[in-house]
PDB file of C-alpha atoms in Angstrom:
ATOM      1  CA  MET K   1      83.268 133.088  50.019  1.00 49.00           C
ATOM      2  CA  SER K   2      81.249 130.930  47.716  1.00 64.00           C
ATOM      3  CA  ARG K   3      82.475 131.081  44.120  1.00 80.00           C
ATOM      4  CA  ILE K   4      78.935 130.964  42.797  1.00 85.00           C
ATOM      5  CA  GLY K   5      77.454 133.195  45.488  1.00 86.00           C
ATOM      6  CA  ARG K   6      79.857 136.099  45.022  1.00 88.00           C
ATOM      7  CA  MET K   7      79.263 136.487  41.259  1.00 92.00           C
ATOM      8  CA  PRO K   8      76.863 139.333  40.431  1.00 94.00           C
ATOM      9  CA  ILE K   9      73.782 138.587  38.318  1.00 95.00           C
ATOM     10  CA  ALA K  10      73.357 140.817  35.262  1.00 95.00           C
ATOM     11  CA  ILE K  11      69.807 142.075  34.751  1.00 96.00           C
ATOM     12  CA  PRO K  12      68.989 142.141  31.000  1.00 95.00           C
ATOM     13  CA  ALA K  13      67.144 145.042  29.369  1.00 93.00           C
ATOM     14  CA  GLY K  14      63.385 144.826  29.804  1.00 93.00           C
ATOM     15  CA  THR K  15      63.637 142.929  33.097  1.00 95.00           C
ATOM     16  CA  THR K  16      62.883 144.477  36.480  1.00 95.00           C
ATOM     17  CA  VAL K  17      63.825 143.080  39.870  1.00 96.00           C
ATOM     18  CA  THR K  18      62.317 144.253  43.161  1.00 95.00           C
ATOM     19  CA  VAL K  19      63.302 143.137  46.656  1.00 95.00           C
ATOM     20  CA  GLU K  20      60.670 143.660  49.353  1.00 94.00           C
ATOM     21  CA  ASN K  21      60.664 143.140  53.128  1.00 92.00           C
ATOM     22  CA  GLY K  22      61.391 139.577  54.158  1.00 92.00           C
ATOM     23  CA  ASN K  23      63.545 138.976  51.050  1.00 92.00           C
ATOM     24  CA  VAL K  24      60.555 138.551  48.754  1.00 96.00           C
ATOM     25  CA  VAL K  25      62.034 138.929  45.263  1.00 97.00           C
ATOM     26  CA  THR K  26      59.838 139.634  42.233  1.00 97.00           C
ATOM     27  CA  VAL K  27      61.331 139.378  38.744  1.00 97.00           C
ATOM     28  CA  LYS K  28      59.298 140.697  35.792  1.00 97.00           C
ATOM     29  CA  GLY K  29      60.307 140.172  32.181  1.00 95.00           C
ATOM     30  CA  LYS K  30      58.912 139.838  28.682  1.00 95.00           C
ATOM     31  CA  LEU K  31      57.812 136.212  29.294  1.00 95.00           C
ATOM     32  CA  GLY K  32      56.149 136.649  32.696  1.00 95.00           C
ATOM     33  CA  THR K  33      56.625 137.222  36.401  1.00 96.00           C
ATOM     34  CA  LEU K  34      58.219 135.038  39.078  1.00 96.00           C
ATOM     35  CA  THR K  35      58.116 135.666  42.837  1.00 96.00           C
ATOM     36  CA  GLU K  36      60.146 133.820  45.445  1.00 96.00           C
ATOM     37  CA  THR K  37      60.888 134.240  49.154  1.00 96.00           C
ATOM     38  CA  PHE K  38      64.503 133.712  50.206  1.00 95.00           C
ATOM     39  CA  SER K  39      66.200 133.317  53.576  1.00 91.00           C
ATOM     40  CA  THR K  40      66.177 136.557  55.537  1.00 91.00           C
ATOM     41  CA  ARG K  41      69.793 135.928  56.523  1.00 91.00           C
ATOM     42  CA  MET K  42      70.953 136.632  52.962  1.00 93.00           C
ATOM     43  CA  ASN K  43      71.460 140.239  51.845  1.00 94.00           C
ATOM     44  CA  ILE K  44      70.003 140.741  48.350  1.00 94.00           C
ATOM     45  CA  GLN K  45      70.656 144.119  46.726  1.00 94.00           C
ATOM     46  CA  VAL K  46      69.888 145.502  43.270  1.00 94.00           C
ATOM     47  CA  GLU K  47      72.586 147.939  42.120  1.00 92.00           C
ATOM     48  CA  ALA K  48      73.289 149.284  38.615  1.00 88.00           C
ATOM     49  CA  ASN K  49      71.509 146.524  36.653  1.00 93.00           C
ATOM     50  CA  GLN K  50      73.039 143.803  38.826  1.00 95.00           C
ATOM     51  CA  ILE K  51      71.836 141.647  41.691  1.00 95.00           C
ATOM     52  CA  ILE K  52      74.388 141.109  44.437  1.00 94.00           C
ATOM     53  CA  VAL K  53      73.940 138.437  47.110  1.00 94.00           C
ATOM     54  CA  THR K  54      76.067 138.595  50.266  1.00 93.00           C
ATOM     55  CA  ARG K  55      76.040 136.588  53.467  1.00 92.00           C
ATOM     56  CA  PRO K  56      76.391 138.048  56.944  1.00 91.00           C
ATOM     57  CA  THR K  57      78.667 135.402  58.497  1.00 91.00           C
ATOM     58  CA  ASP K  58      80.720 132.346  57.632  1.00 89.00           C
ATOM     59  CA  GLU K  59      78.483 129.990  59.585  1.00 90.00           C
ATOM     60  CA  LYS K  60      77.699 126.699  57.873  1.00 88.00           C
ATOM     61  CA  GLU K  61      74.023 127.606  57.312  1.00 88.00           C
ATOM     62  CA  ASP K  62      74.938 130.923  55.680  1.00 89.00           C
ATOM     63  CA  ARG K  63      77.617 129.377  53.466  1.00 88.00           C
ATOM     64  CA  SER K  64      75.216 126.730  52.199  1.00 87.00           C
ATOM     65  CA  ALA K  65      72.414 129.233  51.488  1.00 92.00           C
ATOM     66  CA  HIS K  66      74.671 131.775  49.758  1.00 92.00           C
ATOM     67  CA  GLY K  67      75.326 129.931  46.492  1.00 91.00           C
ATOM     68  CA  LEU K  68      71.828 128.463  46.428  1.00 93.00           C
ATOM     69  CA  THR K  69      70.191 131.882  46.716  1.00 94.00           C
ATOM     70  CA  ARG K  70      72.328 133.298  43.911  1.00 94.00           C
ATOM     71  CA  ALA K  71      71.641 130.296  41.637  1.00 95.00           C
ATOM     72  CA  LEU K  72      67.875 130.491  42.175  1.00 96.00           C
ATOM     73  CA  LEU K  73      67.907 134.240  41.439  1.00 96.00           C
ATOM     74  CA  GLN K  74      69.879 133.602  38.229  1.00 96.00           C
ATOM     75  CA  ASN K  75      67.313 130.972  37.181  1.00 96.00           C
ATOM     76  CA  MET K  76      64.480 133.451  37.780  1.00 96.00           C
ATOM     77  CA  VAL K  77      66.148 136.184  35.695  1.00 96.00           C
ATOM     78  CA  THR K  78      66.940 133.765  32.849  1.00 96.00           C
ATOM     79  CA  GLY K  79      63.434 132.290  32.982  1.00 96.00           C
ATOM     80  CA  VAL K  80      61.550 135.569  32.556  1.00 96.00           C
ATOM     81  CA  SER K  81      63.916 136.865  29.858  1.00 95.00           C
ATOM     82  CA  GLN K  82      64.686 133.729  27.774  1.00 95.00           C
ATOM     83  CA  GLY K  83      62.610 130.873  29.193  1.00 95.00           C
ATOM     84  CA  TYR K  84      63.507 127.214  29.606  1.00 96.00           C
ATOM     85  CA  SER K  85      62.740 124.179  27.490  1.00 95.00           C
ATOM     86  CA  LYS K  86      63.401 120.455  27.538  1.00 95.00           C
ATOM     87  CA  THR K  87      62.899 118.189  24.552  1.00 94.00           C
ATOM     88  CA  LEU K  88      61.919 114.546  24.911  1.00 94.00           C
ATOM     89  CA  GLU K  89      61.954 111.890  22.194  1.00 93.00           C
ATOM     90  CA  ILE K  90      59.492 108.999  21.957  1.00 91.00           C
ATOM     91  CA  ILE K  91      61.120 105.990  20.324  1.00 90.00           C
ATOM     92  CA  GLY K  92      59.360 102.659  19.840  1.00 86.00           C
ATOM     93  CA  VAL K  93      57.210 100.717  17.413  1.00 82.00           C
ATOM     94  CA  GLY K  94      53.610 101.864  17.729  1.00 80.00           C
ATOM     95  CA  TYR K  95      54.434 104.649  20.195  1.00 86.00           C
ATOM     96  CA  LYS K  96      52.426 107.792  19.464  1.00 87.00           C
ATOM     97  CA  ALA K  97      51.700 111.216  20.946  1.00 90.00           C
ATOM     98  CA  ALA K  98      48.937 113.674  20.159  1.00 90.00           C
ATOM     99  CA  LYS K  99      47.917 117.014  21.600  1.00 92.00           C
ATOM    100  CA  VAL K 100      44.192 117.587  22.104  1.00 91.00           C
ATOM    101  CA  GLY K 101      43.498 121.043  23.533  1.00 92.00           C
ATOM    102  CA  LYS K 102      45.676 121.362  26.649  1.00 92.00           C
ATOM    103  CA  THR K 103      46.079 117.601  27.040  1.00 92.00           C
ATOM    104  CA  VAL K 104      48.848 115.458  25.581  1.00 92.00           C
ATOM    105  CA  GLN K 105      47.870 111.850  24.954  1.00 90.00           C
ATOM    106  CA  LEU K 106      50.730 109.354  24.989  1.00 89.00           C
ATOM    107  CA  TYR K 107      50.294 105.868  23.535  1.00 86.00           C
ATOM    108  CA  LEU K 108      53.285 103.933  24.827  1.00 84.00           C
ATOM    109  CA  GLY K 109      52.814 100.261  24.173  1.00 74.00           C
ATOM    110  CA  HIS K 110      52.123  97.735  21.464  1.00 61.00           C
ATOM    111  CA  SER K 111      49.092  98.483  19.302  1.00 59.00           C
ATOM    112  CA  LEU K 112      47.335  95.424  20.693  1.00 57.00           C
ATOM    113  CA  VAL K 113      48.526  93.688  23.815  1.00 54.00           C
ATOM    114  CA  LYS K 114      47.892  89.948  24.311  1.00 60.00           C
ATOM    115  CA  GLY K 115      44.188  89.205  24.419  1.00 60.00           C
ATOM    116  CA  GLY K 116      43.225  92.139  22.183  1.00 57.00           C
ATOM    117  CA  VAL K 117      43.581  94.769  24.918  1.00 59.00           C
ATOM    118  CA  PRO K 118      44.479  98.196  23.477  1.00 60.00           C
ATOM    119  CA  GLN K 119      47.787  99.807  24.313  1.00 64.00           C
ATOM    120  CA  GLU K 120      48.394 101.959  27.384  1.00 70.00           C
ATOM    121  CA  LYS K 121      47.243 105.551  27.099  1.00 80.00           C
ATOM    122  CA  PHE K 122      48.541 108.298  29.371  1.00 86.00           C
ATOM    123  CA  CYS K 123      46.929 111.740  29.448  1.00 89.00           C
ATOM    124  CA  ILE K 124      48.982 114.669  30.697  1.00 91.00           C
ATOM    125  CA  THR K 125      47.366 118.085  31.120  1.00 92.00           C
ATOM    126  CA  GLU K 126      49.427 121.280  30.830  1.00 92.00           C
ATOM    127  CA  PRO K 127      49.822 122.893  34.248  1.00 92.00           C
ATOM    128  CA  GLU K 128      49.700 126.674  34.576  1.00 91.00           C
ATOM    129  CA  GLY K 129      52.876 128.284  33.240  1.00 91.00           C
ATOM    130  CA  ILE K 130      53.970 125.248  31.189  1.00 95.00           C
ATOM    131  CA  THR K 131      53.462 124.701  27.459  1.00 95.00           C
ATOM    132  CA  LEU K 132      53.695 121.279  25.833  1.00 95.00           C
ATOM    133  CA  GLU K 133      54.376 121.061  22.093  1.00 94.00           C
ATOM    134  CA  VAL K 134      54.147 117.778  20.176  1.00 94.00           C
ATOM    135  CA  ALA K 135      55.885 117.229  16.836  1.00 90.00           C
ATOM    136  CA  ASP K 136      54.198 113.983  15.831  1.00 76.00           C
ATOM    137  CA  LYS K 137      55.121 114.166  12.123  1.00 82.00           C
ATOM    138  CA  ALA K 138      58.846 113.952  12.859  1.00 78.00           C
ATOM    139  CA  VAL K 139      60.805 110.767  13.463  1.00 81.00           C
ATOM    140  CA  PRO K 140      61.377 110.323  16.348  1.00 87.00           C
ATOM    141  CA  ILE K 141      58.295 111.981  17.839  1.00 90.00           C
ATOM    142  CA  THR K 142      59.318 114.882  20.071  1.00 93.00           C
ATOM    143  CA  ILE K 143      57.625 116.632  22.959  1.00 94.00           C
ATOM    144  CA  THR K 144      58.972 120.038  23.989  1.00 95.00           C
ATOM    145  CA  VAL K 145      58.233 121.299  27.492  1.00 96.00           C
ATOM    146  CA  LYS K 146      58.522 125.112  27.769  1.00 96.00           C
ATOM    147  CA  GLY K 147      58.090 127.551  30.642  1.00 96.00           C
ATOM    148  CA  ILE K 148      59.687 130.308  32.697  1.00 96.00           C
ATOM    149  CA  ASP K 149      60.206 128.284  35.885  1.00 96.00           C
ATOM    150  CA  LYS K 150      63.209 125.975  35.507  1.00 95.00           C
ATOM    151  CA  GLN K 151      62.097 123.635  38.292  1.00 95.00           C
ATOM    152  CA  ALA K 152      58.577 123.260  36.903  1.00 95.00           C
ATOM    153  CA  VAL K 153      59.890 122.527  33.390  1.00 96.00           C
ATOM    154  CA  GLY K 154      62.236 119.855  34.748  1.00 94.00           C
ATOM    155  CA  GLN K 155      59.504 118.272  36.871  1.00 95.00           C
ATOM    156  CA  MET K 156      57.041 118.108  33.962  1.00 95.00           C
ATOM    157  CA  ALA K 157      59.694 116.554  31.698  1.00 95.00           C
ATOM    158  CA  ALA K 158      60.452 113.981  34.409  1.00 94.00           C
ATOM    159  CA  VAL K 159      56.748 113.111  34.751  1.00 94.00           C
ATOM    160  CA  ILE K 160      56.464 112.503  30.995  1.00 93.00           C
ATOM    161  CA  ARG K 161      59.675 110.452  30.942  1.00 93.00           C
ATOM    162  CA  SER K 162      58.509 108.342  33.890  1.00 91.00           C
ATOM    163  CA  LYS K 163      55.567 106.973  31.864  1.00 89.00           C
ATOM    164  CA  ARG K 164      57.975 104.794  29.860  1.00 89.00           C
ATOM    165  CA  PRO K 165      61.657 105.297  30.805  1.00 90.00           C
ATOM    166  CA  PRO K 166      64.180 104.348  28.112  1.00 89.00           C
ATOM    167  CA  GLU K 167      65.024 100.687  27.904  1.00 87.00           C
ATOM    168  CA  PRO K 168      68.824 100.287  28.099  1.00 86.00           C
ATOM    169  CA  TYR K 169      69.353  97.662  25.396  1.00 88.00           C
ATOM    170  CA  HIS K 170      67.175  98.691  22.463  1.00 85.00           C
ATOM    171  CA  GLY K 171      66.650 102.338  23.389  1.00 82.00           C
ATOM    172  CA  LYS K 172      62.853 102.255  23.263  1.00 89.00           C
ATOM    173  CA  GLY K 173      60.888 104.596  25.507  1.00 90.00           C
ATOM    174  CA  VAL K 174      60.753 108.282  26.360  1.00 91.00           C
ATOM    175  CA  LYS K 175      64.140 109.935  26.738  1.00 91.00           C
ATOM    176  CA  TYR K 176      65.681 113.370  26.803  1.00 90.00           C
ATOM    177  CA  SER K 177      66.855 114.401  23.342  1.00 86.00           C
ATOM    178  CA  ASP K 178      70.461 114.855  24.445  1.00 77.00           C
ATOM    179  CA  GLU K 179      70.526 111.484  26.255  1.00 65.00           C
ATOM    180  CA  ARG K 180      71.422 109.647  23.050  1.00 55.00           C
ATOM    181  CA  ILE K 181      74.311 112.039  22.384  1.00 56.00           C
ATOM    182  CA  ARG K 182      75.728 111.562  25.890  1.00 55.00           C
ATOM    183  CA  ARG K 183      75.442 107.792  25.635  1.00 55.00           C
ATOM    184  CA  LYS K 184      77.363 107.746  22.334  1.00 58.00           C
ATOM    185  CA  ALA K 185      80.069 109.947  23.831  1.00 61.00           C
ATOM    186  CA  GLY K 186      80.376 107.586  26.794  1.00 61.00           C
ATOM    187  CA  LYS K 187      79.233 110.130  29.356  1.00 59.00           C
ATOM    188  CA  THR K 188      76.797 109.192  32.101  1.00 55.00           C
ATOM    189  CA  GLY K 189      74.362 111.176  34.218  1.00 53.00           C
ATOM    190  CA  LYS K 190      71.113 112.959  33.536  1.00 49.00           C
TER     191      LYS K 190
END
């Protein structure tokens, strides 16, 4: 069996999990509600404050879906009880960020480009379920992406980072806050 798939998922206090026909799982917690439809081949059961995922056979399709289903359920339970966040740092001369209503304005370029053209301005609007917080008084400027859906938080952080990815030699750009720590330790990866 899958090592990940066979581990039960503990349901914290204040969180409810319901499994409906067609493996539609709804998780409600103090931070919100998430609903997801999983493969009907997986058996999802809620027993004694635990979620148990089992697979019917050892076919390749079932083995591959077993661990994935359990991991996605764990992310849902963690999301509605604790939430997820990613912190990005903006490092560079003249780089700025400001939050106006539900829009974050990023100024990621020189104050005046050749010919007197103003710097690039990117506007990012908060999607539903995601909160963007800007700490523009700190050095470096940080943007914190928060939400209950782990995938949505990661995607929003990637969109912000893609506006000006970190430059490898001087370190200017938008980077994850732990990226600098990994680089100093000699570890690679995202």
